[in-house]
Amino acid sequence: MMKLTDSPERYGLISRFLHWGMAILFAMQFASAAAHWALPRGSSLRETLWAYHVNLGVTLLLLVVLRGLWGLWNLRARPTEAGPMGKAAKAGHAALYALMAIVPSLKIIGAAGGTRGFSYLGFQIFPARETAIAWTKTISEWHGALGWSLAILVLGHIGAALVWHHLVKRDNVLKRMA
Ligand code: HEM
Ligand code: HEM
């Protein structure tokens, strides 16, 4: 029987579902960002991929909060690695969590202080303000650069899992999340 909670041997069903489900959603989010960056305004592919960026971005923030709480709940039972490589993996995962939370939050804070208001899935979250709050706009301008930093970190993470662990060391690190 597959366990719902994590154990030192492998991640449980809930952690694996959140990891792989969110990996697919992040791939879609980076596809929309790449289309926004690379394609000309008015391109139908750009419009199609961009249409979901805000709603998916907020959904990812809600999921990362849920996943972080589940991770903390399971912290003592999770697979760990000793030594400097284990410490590096922990730092890498912490950096992934930090950016997964900060990147969408910056834009939401920017929207809260902006003059256009903000809706999520059609529900109004922030009404339009008469005057913008300058600092919220300033910090929201870090969104794109930090979003691309997250993309690079994710590529490093995938390289570490697939190339280093699976192909070079041939250990069970990939299997415990698979
Ligand atoms: C984890 C979730 C998110 C990721 C990974 C992400 C990633 C990115 C990236 C990489 C860009 C740069 C695209 C370019 O260079 O043209 C971007 C742009 C943008 N994102 Fe997001 N985003 C996320 C969530 C959100 C949310 C929640 C909002 C709105 C509340 C949002 C609104 C925007 C807007 C308006 C832009 C275009 C302007 C700009 O670059 O600042 N994003 N996003
Ligand atoms: C093909 C894509 C991916 C592969 C092969 C992969 C592989 C793995 C593996 C094997 C682990 C377990 C590592 C360990 O136990 O030390 C893991 C954990 C983790 N991965 Fe990925 N991953 C992928 C995509 C992603 C993406 C897109 C993100 C985030 C944007 C991500 C974030 C994390 C985090 C934060 C952990 C730590 C455990 C947790 O709290 O869920 N991964 N990944």
Coordinates of C-alpha atoms and ligand atoms in Angstrom, one line a residue:
M1 CA 0.0 0.0 0.0
M2 CA 1.3 3.5 -0.9
K3 CA 1.7 5.7 2.1
L4 CA 0.1 9.2 2.1
T5 CA 2.8 10.6 4.5
D6 CA 6.6 10.8 3.9
S7 CA 9.0 8.2 5.3
P8 CA 12.9 8.2 5.4
E9 CA 12.9 5.8 2.4
R10 CA 10.6 7.7 0.1
Y11 CA 8.2 10.6 -0.3
G12 CA 4.5 9.8 0.3
L13 CA 1.7 10.1 -2.1
I14 CA 0.7 13.6 -1.2
S15 CA 4.3 15.0 -1.5
R16 CA 4.8 13.3 -4.8
F17 CA 1.4 14.4 -6.2
L18 CA 2.2 18.1 -5.2
H19 CA 5.8 17.8 -6.6
W20 CA 4.9 16.4 -10.0
G21 CA 1.6 18.3 -10.3
M22 CA 3.3 21.6 -9.6
A23 CA 6.2 20.7 -11.9
I24 CA 3.7 20.5 -14.8
L25 CA 2.1 23.8 -13.8
F26 CA 5.5 25.5 -13.5
A27 CA 6.4 24.3 -17.0
M28 CA 3.1 25.9 -18.2
Q29 CA 3.9 29.1 -16.3
F30 CA 7.5 29.3 -17.7
A31 CA 6.0 28.7 -21.2
S32 CA 3.7 31.7 -20.8
A33 CA 6.6 33.8 -19.5
A34 CA 8.8 32.8 -22.4
A35 CA 6.0 33.6 -24.9
H36 CA 5.6 37.0 -23.3
W37 CA 9.3 37.6 -23.6
A38 CA 10.0 36.2 -27.0
L39 CA 6.9 36.7 -29.2
P40 CA 5.5 40.0 -30.6
R41 CA 2.4 41.6 -29.2
G42 CA -0.7 40.4 -31.0
S43 CA 0.7 36.9 -31.7
S44 CA -2.1 34.5 -31.1
L45 CA 0.2 31.9 -29.3
R46 CA 1.5 34.7 -27.0
E47 CA -2.1 35.8 -26.2
T48 CA -3.2 32.2 -25.6
L49 CA -0.3 31.3 -23.2
W50 CA -0.4 34.7 -21.5
A51 CA -4.1 34.5 -20.8
Y52 CA -3.6 32.1 -17.8
H53 CA -0.4 33.6 -16.4
V54 CA -2.0 35.6 -13.5
N55 CA -4.5 33.0 -12.4
L56 CA -2.0 30.1 -12.6
G57 CA 0.6 32.2 -10.8
V58 CA -1.7 32.8 -7.9
T59 CA -2.8 29.1 -7.9
L60 CA 0.9 28.2 -7.7
L61 CA 1.4 30.5 -4.7
L62 CA -1.5 28.8 -2.9
L63 CA -0.1 25.4 -3.7
V64 CA 3.4 26.3 -2.5
V65 CA 2.0 27.4 0.8
L66 CA 0.1 24.0 1.1
R67 CA 3.2 22.1 0.1
G68 CA 5.4 24.0 2.5
L69 CA 3.0 23.3 5.4
W70 CA 2.9 19.6 4.4
G71 CA 6.7 19.5 4.2
L72 CA 7.0 21.0 7.7
W73 CA 4.5 18.5 9.1
N74 CA 6.5 15.7 7.6
L75 CA 10.0 17.2 8.2
R76 CA 11.3 14.6 10.6
A77 CA 10.1 11.7 8.5
R78 CA 11.5 12.9 5.1
P79 CA 14.4 11.3 3.2
T80 CA 17.7 13.1 4.0
E81 CA 21.3 12.9 2.8
A82 CA 24.3 13.3 5.1
G83 CA 27.5 15.2 4.3
P84 CA 28.2 18.4 2.2
M85 CA 26.1 17.2 -0.8
G86 CA 23.2 16.6 1.5
K87 CA 23.6 20.2 2.9
A88 CA 23.8 21.6 -0.7
A89 CA 20.6 19.7 -1.6
K90 CA 18.8 21.2 1.4
A91 CA 20.0 24.7 0.6
G92 CA 18.9 24.2 -3.1
H93 CA 15.4 23.0 -2.0
A94 CA 15.1 26.0 0.5
A95 CA 16.1 28.4 -2.4
L96 CA 13.4 26.8 -4.6
Y97 CA 10.8 27.3 -1.9
A98 CA 11.9 30.9 -1.3
L99 CA 11.7 31.8 -5.0
M100 CA 8.4 29.9 -5.5
A101 CA 6.9 32.1 -2.8
I102 CA 8.6 35.4 -3.5
V103 CA 8.1 35.5 -7.3
P104 CA 4.3 35.5 -7.4
S105 CA 4.0 37.5 -4.1
L106 CA 5.9 40.5 -5.5
K107 CA 3.3 40.9 -8.3
I108 CA 0.4 40.4 -6.0
I109 CA 1.8 43.1 -3.6
G110 CA 2.3 45.3 -6.7
A111 CA -1.3 44.8 -7.7
A112 CA -2.5 45.5 -4.2
G113 CA -0.9 48.9 -4.3
G114 CA -1.8 49.7 -8.0
T115 CA -4.6 51.7 -9.6
R116 CA -6.1 48.8 -11.7
G117 CA -7.4 46.5 -8.9
F118 CA -6.9 42.8 -9.0
S119 CA -9.0 39.7 -9.5
Y120 CA -8.4 36.0 -9.1
L121 CA -10.6 33.5 -11.1
G122 CA -13.0 36.4 -11.6
F123 CA -13.3 37.3 -7.9
Q124 CA -12.1 40.8 -7.0
I125 CA -9.3 40.6 -4.4
F126 CA -8.2 44.2 -4.4
P127 CA -10.3 47.2 -5.6
A128 CA -8.6 49.8 -7.8
R129 CA -6.9 52.5 -5.7
E130 CA -7.1 56.2 -6.7
T131 CA -3.3 56.7 -6.2
A132 CA -0.7 54.0 -6.5
I133 CA 1.7 53.1 -3.6
A134 CA 5.1 53.7 -5.1
W135 CA 7.1 51.0 -3.2
T136 CA 4.8 48.2 -4.2
K137 CA 5.4 49.0 -7.9
T138 CA 9.2 49.2 -7.2
I139 CA 9.4 45.7 -5.7
S140 CA 7.0 44.2 -8.3
E141 CA 9.5 45.2 -10.9
W142 CA 11.8 42.4 -9.6
H143 CA 9.2 39.8 -10.6
G144 CA 10.6 39.0 -14.1
A145 CA 14.3 38.8 -13.1
L146 CA 13.5 36.7 -10.1
G147 CA 11.1 34.5 -12.2
W148 CA 14.0 33.8 -14.6
S149 CA 16.3 33.1 -11.7
L150 CA 13.8 30.5 -10.5
A151 CA 13.7 28.9 -14.0
I152 CA 17.6 28.6 -13.9
L153 CA 17.5 27.1 -10.4
V154 CA 14.8 24.6 -11.6
L155 CA 17.1 23.6 -14.5
G156 CA 20.0 23.0 -12.1
H157 CA 17.6 21.0 -9.8
I158 CA 16.5 18.8 -12.8
G159 CA 20.2 18.3 -13.8
A160 CA 21.1 17.3 -10.3
A161 CA 18.3 14.8 -10.1
L162 CA 18.5 13.3 -13.6
V163 CA 22.2 13.6 -14.5
W164 CA 24.0 13.5 -11.1
H165 CA 21.8 11.1 -9.1
H166 CA 20.2 9.0 -11.7
L167 CA 22.9 8.6 -14.4
V168 CA 26.2 9.3 -12.5
K169 CA 25.7 8.1 -9.0
R170 CA 22.9 5.7 -9.9
D171 CA 21.4 6.0 -6.4
N172 CA 17.8 5.9 -5.3
V173 CA 17.2 9.7 -5.0
L174 CA 15.0 9.9 -8.1
K175 CA 13.1 6.7 -7.2
R176 CA 12.1 8.1 -3.8
M177 CA 10.2 11.0 -5.5
A178 CA 9.0 8.9 -8.6
Ligands
HEM1 C1 5.2 31.3 -9.5 C2 4.5 32.0 -10.3 C3 5.1 32.9 -11.4 C4 6.2 32.8 -12.2 C5 7.2 31.6 -12.2 C6 6.2 33.9 -13.1 C7 7.2 34.2 -14.0 C8 7.3 35.3 -14.8 C9 8.4 35.7 -15.6 C10 9.7 34.8 -15.8 C11 8.1 36.8 -16.2 C12 9.0 37.6 -17.2 C13 8.5 37.5 -18.6 C14 9.2 38.4 -19.6 O1 10.5 38.5 -19.5 O2 8.6 39.0 -20.5 C15 6.8 37.3 -15.8 C16 6.2 38.4 -16.2 C17 5.0 38.9 -15.6 N1 4.3 38.3 -14.7 FE1 4.7 36.5 -13.8 N2 5.1 34.7 -12.8 C18 4.4 34.2 -11.8 C19 3.3 34.7 -11.2 C20 2.7 35.8 -11.5 C21 1.5 36.4 -10.8 C22 0.8 35.8 -9.6 C23 1.2 37.6 -11.5 C24 0.2 38.6 -11.2 C25 -0.4 38.8 -10.0 C26 2.2 37.8 -12.6 C27 2.2 38.8 -13.5 C28 3.1 39.0 -14.4 C29 3.2 40.2 -15.3 C30 2.1 41.3 -15.4 C31 4.3 40.1 -16.1 C32 4.8 41.1 -17.2 C33 5.5 42.3 -16.6 C34 6.8 42.0 -15.9 O3 7.7 41.3 -16.4 O4 6.9 42.4 -14.7 N3 3.0 36.7 -12.6 N4 6.4 36.3 -14.9
HEM2 C1 11.7 16.9 -14.6 C2 11.6 17.7 -13.5 C3 12.0 17.4 -12.1 C4 12.7 16.3 -11.6 C5 13.3 15.1 -12.3 C6 12.7 16.5 -10.1 C7 13.3 15.6 -9.3 C8 13.3 15.7 -7.9 C9 13.8 14.6 -6.9 C10 14.4 13.3 -7.3 C11 13.6 15.1 -5.7 C12 13.9 14.4 -4.3 C13 15.3 15.0 -3.9 C14 15.7 14.5 -2.6 O1 15.1 13.7 -1.9 O2 16.8 14.9 -2.1 C15 13.0 16.4 -5.8 C16 12.6 17.2 -4.7 C17 12.2 18.6 -4.8 N1 11.9 19.2 -6.0 FE1 12.0 18.4 -7.9 N2 12.1 17.6 -9.8 C18 11.6 18.2 -11.0 C19 11.0 19.4 -11.0 C20 10.8 20.3 -10.0 C21 10.2 21.7 -10.1 C22 9.7 22.3 -11.4 C23 10.3 22.2 -8.9 C24 9.9 23.6 -8.4 C25 9.6 24.6 -9.2 C26 10.9 21.3 -8.0 C27 11.1 21.5 -6.6 C28 11.5 20.5 -5.7 C29 11.6 20.7 -4.3 C30 11.3 22.0 -3.5 C31 12.0 19.5 -3.7 C32 12.2 19.1 -2.2 C33 11.1 18.2 -1.7 C34 9.8 18.9 -1.6 O3 9.6 19.7 -0.6 O4 8.9 18.7 -2.4 N3 11.2 20.1 -8.7 N4 12.8 16.8 -7.1

